[in-house]
Coordinates of C-alpha atoms and ligand atoms in Angstrom, one line a residue:
Chain A
X1 CA -25.7 14.8 -26.0
X2 CA -26.9 11.5 -28.1
X3 CA -23.3 11.9 -29.7
X4 CA -21.5 12.2 -26.3
X5 CA -22.9 9.2 -25.5
X6 CA -22.2 7.2 -28.2
X7 CA -19.0 8.4 -28.6
X8 CA -18.2 7.3 -25.0
X9 CA -19.1 4.1 -25.2
X10 CA -18.1 3.8 -28.6
X11 CA -14.9 4.4 -26.5
X12 CA -15.5 1.3 -23.9
X13 CA -16.7 -1.4 -26.6
X14 CA -15.0 -0.6 -29.9
X15 CA -11.7 -2.3 -28.4
X16 CA -13.3 -4.6 -27.0
X17 CA -14.1 -6.2 -30.7
X18 CA -10.9 -6.8 -30.5
X19 CA -9.1 -10.0 -28.9
X20 CA -5.8 -9.2 -28.7
X21 CA -7.9 -5.7 -26.6
X22 CA -9.2 -8.5 -24.4
X23 CA -6.0 -10.7 -23.8
X24 CA -4.0 -7.3 -23.1
X25 CA -7.1 -6.5 -20.4
X26 CA -6.8 -9.6 -18.6
X27 CA -2.6 -9.9 -18.4
X28 CA -2.8 -6.3 -17.3
X29 CA -5.7 -7.2 -13.8
X30 CA -4.9 -10.1 -13.0
X31 CA -1.2 -9.2 -13.0
X32 CA -2.0 -5.2 -11.7
X33 CA -3.8 -6.9 -8.6
X34 CA -1.0 -9.6 -7.6
X35 CA 1.5 -6.7 -8.2
X36 CA -1.1 -4.5 -5.5
X37 CA -1.5 -7.5 -3.1
X38 CA 2.2 -8.1 -3.2
X39 CA 2.9 -3.8 -2.5
X40 CA 1.6 -4.0 0.4
X41 CA 4.0 -5.8 2.3
X42 CA 6.8 -3.9 -0.5
X43 CA 5.7 -0.6 1.4
X44 CA 5.6 -1.7 5.0
X45 CA 9.2 -3.3 4.7
X46 CA 11.0 -1.3 3.0
X47 CA 11.4 -3.2 0.2
X48 CA 10.9 -0.8 -2.2
X49 CA 14.8 -1.1 -3.5
X50 CA 14.4 -5.4 -3.9
X51 CA 11.6 -5.2 -5.9
X52 CA 14.0 -2.6 -8.2
X53 CA 16.7 -5.0 -7.9
X54 CA 14.7 -8.3 -8.8
X55 CA 13.4 -6.8 -12.0
X56 CA 16.2 -6.6 -13.3
X57 CA 18.2 -9.3 -12.3
X58 CA 15.6 -11.5 -14.4
X59 CA 17.3 -10.2 -17.6
X60 CA 19.6 -12.7 -18.2
X61 CA 17.0 -15.3 -17.1
X62 CA 14.4 -14.4 -19.7
X63 CA 17.2 -13.8 -23.1
X64 CA 18.8 -17.2 -22.0
X65 CA 14.9 -19.0 -21.6
X66 CA 14.3 -17.1 -25.6
X67 CA 17.6 -19.2 -26.5
X68 CA 17.1 -22.5 -25.6
X69 CA 12.9 -22.6 -25.6
X70 CA 11.9 -23.1 -22.7
X71 CA 8.9 -21.2 -20.5
X72 CA 10.5 -17.5 -19.9
X73 CA 9.1 -17.9 -16.4
X74 CA 11.9 -20.6 -16.0
X75 CA 14.4 -18.3 -16.7
X76 CA 13.7 -15.2 -14.5
X77 CA 12.7 -17.1 -11.5
X78 CA 16.1 -19.1 -11.3
X79 CA 18.1 -15.2 -12.1
X80 CA 15.6 -13.5 -10.1
X81 CA 15.7 -16.0 -6.8
X82 CA 19.0 -16.5 -7.0
X83 CA 20.0 -12.5 -7.2
X84 CA 18.0 -12.4 -3.9
X85 CA 20.7 -15.1 -2.7
X86 CA 23.0 -13.7 -3.5
X87 CA 22.3 -10.1 -2.1
X88 CA 21.8 -12.6 1.0
X89 CA 25.2 -13.8 1.1
X90 CA 27.4 -10.8 -0.2
X91 CA 25.3 -8.9 2.4
X92 CA 26.3 -11.1 5.4
X93 CA 29.8 -12.0 4.5
X94 CA 30.9 -8.5 3.8
X95 CA 30.7 -5.4 5.3
X96 CA 28.6 -3.3 2.4
X97 CA 25.6 -2.2 3.6
X98 CA 22.8 -3.6 2.5
X99 CA 21.7 -1.4 -0.4
X100 CA 25.1 -1.1 -2.0
X101 CA 24.9 -4.7 -2.3
X102 CA 21.3 -4.8 -3.9
X103 CA 23.1 -2.0 -6.6
X104 CA 25.8 -3.9 -7.5
X105 CA 24.3 -7.3 -8.0
X106 CA 20.9 -5.8 -9.7
X107 CA 23.0 -4.1 -12.0
X108 CA 25.5 -6.6 -12.7
X109 CA 23.0 -8.6 -13.6
X110 CA 20.7 -7.1 -15.9
X111 CA 24.5 -6.0 -17.6
X112 CA 24.6 -9.5 -18.3
X113 CA 21.5 -9.3 -19.6
X114 CA 22.4 -6.9 -21.7
X115 CA 25.3 -8.5 -23.8
X116 CA 23.7 -12.2 -24.0
X117 CA 20.8 -10.1 -25.9
X118 CA 23.7 -9.6 -28.6
X119 CA 23.3 -13.2 -28.8
X120 CA 19.3 -13.5 -29.4
X121 CA 18.8 -13.2 -33.3
X122 CA 15.7 -11.4 -32.6
X123 CA 17.0 -7.7 -31.3
X124 CA 12.6 -6.8 -31.2
X125 CA 12.0 -9.2 -28.1
X126 CA 14.6 -6.9 -25.9
X127 CA 11.9 -3.9 -26.1
X128 CA 9.4 -6.5 -25.4
X129 CA 11.1 -7.7 -21.9
X130 CA 12.1 -4.1 -21.8
X131 CA 9.0 -2.5 -21.9
X132 CA 6.5 -5.0 -21.9
X133 CA 4.4 -6.6 -25.0
X134 CA 0.8 -6.8 -23.1
X135 CA -0.9 -5.9 -26.7
X136 CA 0.7 -9.1 -28.1
X137 CA 0.8 -11.4 -25.3
X138 CA 0.4 -15.0 -27.1
X139 CA -1.7 -17.8 -25.4
X140 CA 1.6 -19.2 -23.7
X141 CA 2.0 -16.2 -22.0
X142 CA -1.1 -16.3 -20.7
X143 CA -1.0 -18.7 -19.2
X144 CA 1.9 -18.8 -17.2
X145 CA 0.9 -15.2 -15.8
X146 CA -2.6 -17.3 -14.5
X147 CA -1.1 -20.1 -13.4
X148 CA 2.0 -17.8 -11.3
X149 CA -0.7 -15.5 -10.1
X150 CA -3.0 -17.8 -9.3
X151 CA -0.2 -19.3 -7.0
X152 CA 0.8 -15.9 -5.7
X153 CA -2.3 -15.5 -4.8
X154 CA -3.1 -18.5 -2.9
X155 CA 0.2 -18.4 -0.9
X156 CA -0.8 -15.5 0.2
X157 CA -4.0 -16.4 1.1
X158 CA -2.8 -19.1 3.1
X159 CA 0.4 -16.4 4.9
X160 CA -1.3 -13.2 5.0
X161 CA -0.8 -13.1 8.7
X162 CA 2.3 -14.4 9.2
X163 CA 3.9 -11.8 6.5
X164 CA 1.8 -9.1 8.5
X165 CA 3.3 -10.4 11.4
X166 CA 6.6 -10.6 9.8
X167 CA 6.6 -7.0 8.8
X168 CA 5.8 -5.7 11.9
X169 CA 7.4 -7.4 14.1
X170 CA 9.8 -10.0 13.2
X171 CA 11.3 -9.9 17.0
X172 CA 8.0 -11.2 18.1
X173 CA 7.5 -14.1 15.5
X174 CA 10.9 -15.4 16.4
X175 CA 10.0 -15.4 20.2
X176 CA 6.9 -17.1 19.1
X177 CA 8.4 -19.9 17.2
X178 CA 7.9 -18.5 14.1
X179 CA 11.4 -18.1 12.4
X180 CA 11.4 -14.8 10.6
X181 CA 14.1 -15.6 8.2
X182 CA 11.3 -18.2 6.7
X183 CA 9.4 -15.7 6.5
X184 CA 11.7 -13.1 4.8
X185 CA 12.9 -15.7 2.4
X186 CA 8.6 -16.5 1.2
X187 CA 8.1 -13.1 1.0
X188 CA 11.6 -12.4 -1.5
X189 CA 10.1 -15.4 -3.2
X190 CA 6.2 -13.7 -4.2
X191 CA 8.8 -11.0 -5.0
X192 CA 10.5 -12.8 -7.5
X193 CA 7.3 -14.7 -9.1
X194 CA 5.3 -11.8 -8.9
X195 CA 7.9 -9.4 -10.6
X196 CA 8.0 -12.2 -13.5
X197 CA 4.2 -12.1 -13.9
X198 CA 4.2 -8.4 -14.3
X199 CA 7.2 -8.6 -16.5
X200 CA 4.2 -9.3 -19.5
X201 CA 2.2 -6.5 -18.6
X202 CA 4.8 -3.4 -18.5
X203 CA 8.4 -5.2 -18.9
X204 CA 11.3 -5.0 -16.9
X205 CA 11.5 -1.2 -16.8
X206 CA 8.5 -0.9 -15.1
X207 CA 8.1 -3.1 -12.9
X208 CA 8.9 -1.9 -9.9
X209 CA 6.3 0.8 -10.4
X210 CA 4.0 -2.5 -9.9
X211 CA 5.0 -3.6 -6.8
X212 CA 5.2 -0.1 -4.5
X213 CA 2.7 2.5 -6.2
X214 CA -0.7 1.0 -4.9
X215 CA 0.6 -0.4 -2.0
X216 CA 1.9 3.0 -1.1
X217 CA -1.4 4.9 -2.1
X218 CA -3.3 2.4 -0.1
X219 CA -1.2 3.5 2.8
X220 CA -1.9 6.4 2.2
X221 CA -5.4 6.0 2.4
X222 CA -6.4 3.7 5.6
X223 CA -5.2 2.4 8.5
X224 CA -6.3 -0.7 8.6
X225 CA -4.1 -3.6 6.6
X226 CA -7.4 -5.5 5.1
X227 CA -8.7 -2.4 3.7
X228 CA -5.2 -1.4 2.3
X229 CA -4.9 -4.9 0.0
X230 CA -8.4 -3.8 -0.9
X231 CA -7.9 -0.5 -1.9
X232 CA -4.2 -1.2 -3.6
X233 CA -5.8 -4.4 -5.6
X234 CA -8.6 -1.6 -6.6
X235 CA -6.1 0.8 -7.7
X236 CA -4.4 -1.4 -9.2
X237 CA -7.2 -2.9 -11.5
X238 CA -8.6 0.8 -12.2
X239 CA -5.2 2.0 -13.6
X240 CA -4.8 -1.6 -15.4
X241 CA -8.5 -1.0 -17.5
X242 CA -7.1 2.6 -18.0
X243 CA -3.8 2.4 -19.4
X244 CA -5.0 -0.5 -21.9
X245 CA -7.9 1.9 -23.1
X246 CA -5.7 4.7 -23.0
X247 CA -3.0 3.1 -25.1
X248 CA -5.4 1.9 -27.7
X249 CA -6.9 4.9 -28.0
X250 CA -3.9 6.8 -27.9
X251 CA -1.3 4.9 -30.1
X252 CA 1.1 5.4 -26.6
X253 CA 3.1 2.5 -24.6
X254 CA 1.4 0.4 -22.5
X255 CA 3.5 -0.2 -19.7
X256 CA 3.3 3.3 -19.1
X257 CA 0.0 4.1 -19.7
X258 CA -0.1 1.2 -16.8
X259 CA 2.2 2.7 -14.5
X260 CA 1.2 6.4 -15.3
X261 CA -2.6 5.7 -13.9
X262 CA -1.1 4.1 -11.3
X263 CA 1.4 7.5 -10.7
X264 CA -2.6 9.3 -10.7
X265 CA -3.7 7.4 -8.1
X266 CA -1.1 7.9 -5.6
X267 CA -1.0 11.9 -6.6
X268 CA -4.3 11.9 -5.8
X269 CA -4.0 10.3 -2.9
X270 CA -0.7 11.8 -1.3
X271 CA -2.7 15.6 -2.3
X272 CA -6.5 15.1 -0.6
X273 CA -6.0 12.0 1.7
X274 CA -8.4 12.7 4.2
X275 CA -6.0 12.0 6.8
X276 CA -2.2 11.7 5.1
X277 CA -2.7 14.5 2.2
X278 CA -0.6 17.4 2.5
X279 CA -3.6 19.3 1.3
X280 CA -5.6 18.4 4.1
X281 CA -3.3 18.2 6.9
X282 CA -2.2 21.8 5.9
X283 CA -6.2 22.9 6.4
X284 CA -6.3 21.2 9.5
X285 CA -3.1 23.1 10.4
X286 CA -3.6 26.7 9.4
X287 CA -7.8 26.5 10.7
X288 CA -9.8 29.6 8.1
X289 CA -11.4 31.8 10.3
X290 CA -14.6 31.1 10.0
X291 CA -14.2 27.6 10.5
X292 CA -12.3 27.9 13.7
X293 CA -15.1 30.4 15.0
X294 CA -17.8 28.5 13.5
X295 CA -18.0 26.4 17.0
Chain B
X1 CA 14.6 -24.7 42.6
X2 CA 14.8 -23.8 38.5
X3 CA 15.6 -21.2 37.6
X4 CA 12.9 -18.8 35.5
X5 CA 15.6 -16.5 33.4
X6 CA 19.7 -18.6 33.9
X7 CA 22.4 -16.9 31.4
X8 CA 25.9 -17.9 32.3
X9 CA 29.1 -16.5 30.5
X10 CA 27.2 -14.5 28.0
X11 CA 29.6 -12.6 25.8
X12 CA 28.8 -11.0 22.8
X13 CA 30.7 -9.0 20.2
X14 CA 29.4 -6.7 17.3
X15 CA 32.4 -6.3 15.3
X16 CA 34.7 -5.0 17.2
X17 CA 32.4 -3.7 19.7
X18 CA 32.0 -5.9 23.0
X19 CA 28.5 -5.5 23.9
X20 CA 28.0 -8.0 26.8
X21 CA 30.9 -9.8 28.8
X22 CA 30.7 -12.8 30.7
X23 CA 27.7 -11.3 31.7
X24 CA 25.6 -14.0 34.4
X25 CA 21.8 -13.5 35.6
X26 CA 19.6 -15.7 37.7
X27 CA 16.2 -14.7 38.0
X28 CA 14.0 -17.5 40.1
X29 CA 10.2 -17.7 38.9
X30 CA 7.7 -15.3 40.6
X31 CA 10.2 -12.3 40.6
X32 CA 10.6 -8.6 39.0
X33 CA 14.5 -8.3 38.4
X34 CA 15.7 -4.6 37.2
X35 CA 18.0 -4.6 35.0
X36 CA 19.4 -1.2 35.5
X37 CA 22.3 0.2 33.1
X38 CA 22.6 4.0 31.0
X39 CA 22.2 3.7 27.3
X40 CA 24.5 1.6 25.4
X41 CA 25.4 -0.5 28.6
X42 CA 24.1 -4.0 26.7
X43 CA 20.3 -4.1 28.1
X44 CA 18.9 -4.5 24.6
X45 CA 21.6 -7.3 23.9
X46 CA 21.0 -9.1 26.8
X47 CA 17.7 -9.2 25.7
X48 CA 18.3 -10.2 22.2
X49 CA 20.6 -13.2 23.8
X50 CA 18.0 -14.4 26.1
X51 CA 15.6 -14.5 23.4
X52 CA 18.2 -16.1 20.9
X53 CA 18.5 -13.1 18.7
X54 CA 21.9 -12.4 18.5
X55 CA 24.9 -15.3 18.4
X56 CA 26.4 -15.1 21.5
X57 CA 30.0 -16.0 21.6
X58 CA 29.6 -17.8 24.7
X59 CA 27.5 -18.7 27.2
X60 CA 24.3 -20.5 28.1
X61 CA 20.5 -19.1 28.3
X62 CA 18.0 -21.2 30.4
X63 CA 14.5 -20.1 30.7
X64 CA 12.8 -22.5 33.5
X65 CA 15.1 -25.1 32.3
X66 CA 14.4 -25.5 28.9
X67 CA 16.7 -24.1 26.0
X68 CA 16.2 -20.8 24.3
X69 CA 14.5 -22.8 21.2
X70 CA 12.3 -24.9 23.1
X71 CA 11.6 -22.3 25.3
X72 CA 10.6 -20.1 22.4
X73 CA 8.6 -23.2 20.8
X74 CA 6.4 -23.3 24.0
X75 CA 5.8 -19.6 24.3
X76 CA 7.0 -19.0 27.3
X77 CA 9.1 -16.2 26.8
X78 CA 7.4 -12.8 26.1
X79 CA 8.9 -9.7 24.6
X80 CA 7.8 -5.9 25.3
X81 CA 10.1 -4.2 22.8
X82 CA 11.6 -0.6 23.5
X83 CA 9.7 1.8 21.9
X84 CA 12.3 3.4 19.2
X85 CA 11.8 -0.7 17.2
X86 CA 8.7 -0.7 16.8
X87 CA 6.7 0.9 13.1
X88 CA 4.2 2.8 15.2
X89 CA 2.6 4.2 11.8
X90 CA 1.9 0.4 10.4
X91 CA -1.5 -0.5 9.6
X92 CA -2.5 -2.2 12.3
X93 CA -5.0 -1.9 15.2
X94 CA -4.3 -2.5 19.2
X95 CA -6.4 -5.8 18.8
X96 CA -4.2 -6.9 16.2
X97 CA -1.3 -6.3 17.6
X98 CA -3.2 -8.5 21.1
X99 CA -3.6 -11.0 18.5
X100 CA -0.4 -12.1 17.8
X101 CA 0.5 -13.2 21.3
X102 CA -2.1 -16.0 19.9
X103 CA 0.1 -16.9 16.9
X104 CA 2.2 -19.5 18.5
X105 CA -0.7 -21.2 19.9
X106 CA -3.2 -21.7 16.7
X107 CA -2.4 -23.2 13.3
X108 CA -0.1 -22.4 10.5
X109 CA -3.0 -20.1 9.3
X110 CA -2.9 -17.7 12.3
X111 CA -6.4 -17.8 11.9
X112 CA -8.2 -17.2 15.3
X113 CA -10.7 -19.7 17.2
X114 CA -13.4 -18.4 19.5
X115 CA -10.8 -19.1 22.7
X116 CA -7.7 -16.6 20.9
X117 CA -10.8 -14.1 20.7
X118 CA -11.5 -14.6 24.5
X119 CA -8.3 -14.5 25.2
X120 CA -7.2 -11.6 23.4
X121 CA -10.8 -9.7 25.2
X122 CA -9.7 -10.5 28.4
X123 CA -5.8 -9.6 27.7
X124 CA -7.2 -6.3 26.7
X125 CA -9.5 -5.8 29.8
X126 CA -6.5 -6.8 32.2
X127 CA -4.6 -4.0 30.7
X128 CA -7.6 -1.4 30.6
X129 CA -7.6 -1.7 26.8
X130 CA -11.1 -2.3 25.9
X131 CA -12.3 0.8 24.9
X132 CA -8.8 1.7 22.7
X133 CA -8.9 -1.9 20.4
X134 CA -10.1 -1.0 17.8
X135 CA -7.7 2.4 17.6
X136 CA -4.5 1.8 15.1
X137 CA -1.7 1.4 17.5
X138 CA 0.2 4.2 17.1
X139 CA -3.2 6.7 17.8
X140 CA -2.1 5.4 21.6
X141 CA -0.4 7.5 24.6
X142 CA 3.4 6.7 25.4
X143 CA 1.6 4.5 28.4
X144 CA -1.0 2.9 26.5
X145 CA 1.4 1.7 23.5
X146 CA 3.7 -0.3 26.7
X147 CA 0.4 -1.7 27.7
X148 CA -0.7 -2.9 24.7
X149 CA 2.7 -4.9 24.2
X150 CA 1.9 -6.0 27.6
X151 CA -1.4 -7.3 26.5
X152 CA 0.0 -9.2 23.2
X153 CA 2.4 -10.5 26.2
X154 CA -0.9 -11.9 28.3
X155 CA -3.0 -13.4 25.5
X156 CA 0.9 -15.5 24.4
X157 CA 0.7 -17.0 28.3
X158 CA 3.9 -15.8 28.4
X159 CA 5.2 -17.3 32.0
X160 CA 8.9 -15.1 31.4
X161 CA 8.3 -11.4 30.1
X162 CA 11.0 -9.5 29.0
X163 CA 9.7 -5.3 28.8
X164 CA 12.8 -3.5 27.4
X165 CA 12.8 -0.1 29.1
X166 CA 8.9 0.4 29.6
X167 CA 8.7 3.5 31.2
X168 CA 10.7 5.6 28.3
X169 CA 8.4 8.1 27.1
X170 CA 5.9 7.4 29.6
X171 CA 4.7 9.9 32.3
X172 CA 4.3 9.9 35.4
X173 CA 0.8 8.6 35.9
X174 CA 1.5 6.0 33.1
X175 CA 3.8 5.2 34.7
X176 CA 2.4 4.2 38.1
X177 CA 0.0 2.4 35.9
X178 CA 2.2 0.0 34.5
X179 CA 3.9 -0.4 37.7
X180 CA 0.8 -1.7 39.4
X181 CA -0.4 -4.1 36.4
X182 CA 3.2 -5.4 36.3
X183 CA 3.1 -6.7 39.9
X184 CA 0.2 -8.2 39.7
X185 CA 1.0 -10.2 36.4
X186 CA 3.8 -10.8 39.4
X187 CA 1.9 -12.0 41.6
X188 CA -0.1 -14.2 39.1
X189 CA 3.3 -15.4 38.9
X190 CA 5.0 -14.7 35.8
X191 CA 9.1 -13.6 35.5
X192 CA 9.4 -9.9 34.7
X193 CA 12.9 -8.8 33.8
X194 CA 12.7 -5.0 33.5
X195 CA 14.9 -3.2 31.8
X196 CA 15.5 0.7 32.6
X197 CA 17.8 3.4 32.6
X198 CA 15.1 5.8 35.3
X199 CA 15.4 5.0 38.6
X200 CA 12.4 6.2 39.3
X201 CA 10.1 3.1 39.2
X202 CA 11.8 0.5 40.8
X203 CA 11.8 0.3 44.0
X204 CA 8.2 0.0 43.9
X205 CA 8.6 -2.6 40.7
X206 CA 11.7 -4.5 41.4
X207 CA 12.7 -7.4 44.1
X208 CA 15.9 -7.6 43.0
X209 CA 18.3 -5.7 40.4
X210 CA 21.5 -5.9 38.2
X211 CA 23.8 -3.5 37.8
X212 CA 25.1 -3.8 34.1
X213 CA 27.4 -2.2 32.3
X214 CA 29.3 -4.4 29.9
X215 CA 29.3 -6.9 32.6
X216 CA 26.9 -7.3 35.6
X217 CA 28.9 -4.7 38.1
X218 CA 26.4 -5.2 41.1
X219 CA 23.2 -7.1 42.1
X220 CA 21.4 -7.4 45.0
X221 CA 17.7 -5.9 46.7
X222 CA 17.0 -2.2 44.6
X223 CA 17.7 -1.2 48.0
X224 CA 21.6 -2.3 48.0
X225 CA 22.3 -1.7 44.4
X226 CA 20.7 2.1 44.5
X227 CA 23.0 2.5 47.3
X228 CA 24.7 6.1 46.3
X229 CA 28.2 4.4 47.2
X230 CA 27.3 1.4 44.7
X231 CA 26.4 4.2 42.1
X232 CA 29.4 5.8 42.2
X233 CA 31.9 3.5 42.7
X234 CA 30.3 1.7 39.3
X235 CA 30.4 5.4 37.6
X236 CA 32.2 7.3 39.5
X237 CA 33.1 10.9 38.3
X238 CA 32.7 10.0 34.9
X239 CA 28.6 9.9 35.4
X240 CA 28.4 13.1 37.7
X241 CA 30.2 14.8 34.3
X242 CA 28.0 13.5 32.0
X243 CA 25.0 14.3 33.7
X244 CA 23.8 10.7 33.3
X245 CA 21.1 9.6 35.6
X246 CA 23.0 8.3 38.0
X247 CA 23.9 10.7 39.4
X248 CA 22.2 10.6 43.2
Ligands
ADP301 N1 23.1 -4.3 16.0 C1 24.0 -3.7 16.8 N2 25.5 -3.4 15.8 C2 26.9 -3.0 16.3 N3 26.5 -2.3 17.8 C3 25.6 -2.7 19.1 C4 24.7 -2.9 17.9 N4 23.4 -3.0 18.5 C5 24.1 -2.0 19.8 N5 25.4 -2.2 19.8 C6 26.5 -2.0 20.6 O1 25.9 -2.8 21.5 C7 26.4 -1.3 22.9 C8 25.1 -1.8 24.2 O2 23.7 -2.0 23.1 P1 22.5 -2.0 23.4 O3 22.5 -3.1 23.8 O4 21.3 -1.7 23.0 O5 22.7 -0.9 25.0 P2 21.4 -0.6 26.0 O6 20.2 -1.3 25.4 O7 21.7 -0.7 27.3 O8 20.9 0.9 25.7 C9 26.0 -0.5 22.6 O9 27.6 0.6 22.5 C10 25.9 -0.2 21.2 O10 26.3 1.2 20.4
MG302 MG1 18.3 -0.4 25.0

């Protein structure tokens, strides 16, 4: 018994002796929580594909930042926001449906990034950009994550009611003199910044998971928006910690572990949510005979 | 006297579809105007034109003498959407929806002050939703859902209310409740434009009516507009064949 307890305690404490694990935990939790907050609106507005698009479209920006020795966030933001604007323009000025426009723009940007990467001296960096390298983040990376995360959370704190209004009823927003286009732009801007924050934790390929899964999970568990935010943030923080530890002990991909941990939370909610879970609903629909006669 | 709603020469096209063709409409303050027309006749499009949501090819909108933008900024226009336009699974409570009516009155953070909370409570009471205020918006019956959005317009203190199909998906008893509520609002001095493709409540509710089929086919008192001859002239044999609600 004692050895079991020591084992469990060691499982948690040993990794913490390494500074790189502490830093990884910090980045993963901060990025996870920021993404989770935003994911609540993404889920409700139905912007999963947009999240996928923005995350892939930042690749050329990140590569160019490397080439010019700029902070990676600068290039990523330019290309993230630029792609969103491009999607908007093509969508408004052609008959092609929005999802197709999104598909065209983000794959084009991603391809451009891949081509540019061939010009970058070290190929190992590509792996880090695509799949994340949270166990090897530099001080500069940490600062970028913390500053951008603070910016996103501050804006959200100030504008969360407007964002929810936009998600629920943009026509009413317009009718009372609040510009829904401006709110849409704000939400897209927040998405771009958030994607950049999350890049460090899980890499370009998996960022979209971070801006969808926590919100989708929380949506299965509550009918109240404030609770949805809290649940999503809690799920993401827990998944970040679980993912980093799993990655350390099992020597597997950190980004992959974090997203798998989030996916496990979603699966549990999907199956067992008191109101929305498929298993619960089935039981309610077909009550067992004993339950039916009990009252 | 300044008209509450004045639309002149509104023409709206969606690509190749001509949705509104030179539509004119005038509603005096304190009146209920019924906007009648079959599905696809352009009722919702006219609402969107009045709200400034679709760019009209031509035409002019004035609300109590103001341009559309000025009217919206003053919060004069309250909008009760068609049921299909609302995400009923959205995680907001009835109270939250009604509070959104106050957003034009409060600061940029939309934080409610005690006066806003009082306005919301008042609107909930007037629509008999006080006991249901903490329910999620989708956990209401069809009629209660409509009343929740009317409550939002009351909390907004809008002078002109646009109601898109308030009787769709509502049972007979709720229809009467809604009609009574809307008449009370009119008696309080508000102006209402109410679209419907179901004519049952029109005589009881409307002071006047407009028959729309891409352009205005008839206007006048409900009795005039609802006369079988008018409806038949407007829709002819086709309406009968298609079994539309217009057939007398
Ligand atoms: N967003 C849109 N894009 C293209 N056509 C539309 C759009 N909205 C409405 N229409 C068309 O315009 C016409 C009027 O529609 P609508 O105003 O919704 O009528 P109603 O509300 O009376 O049912 C219909 O033919 C409809 O198909
Ligand atoms: Mg309609």
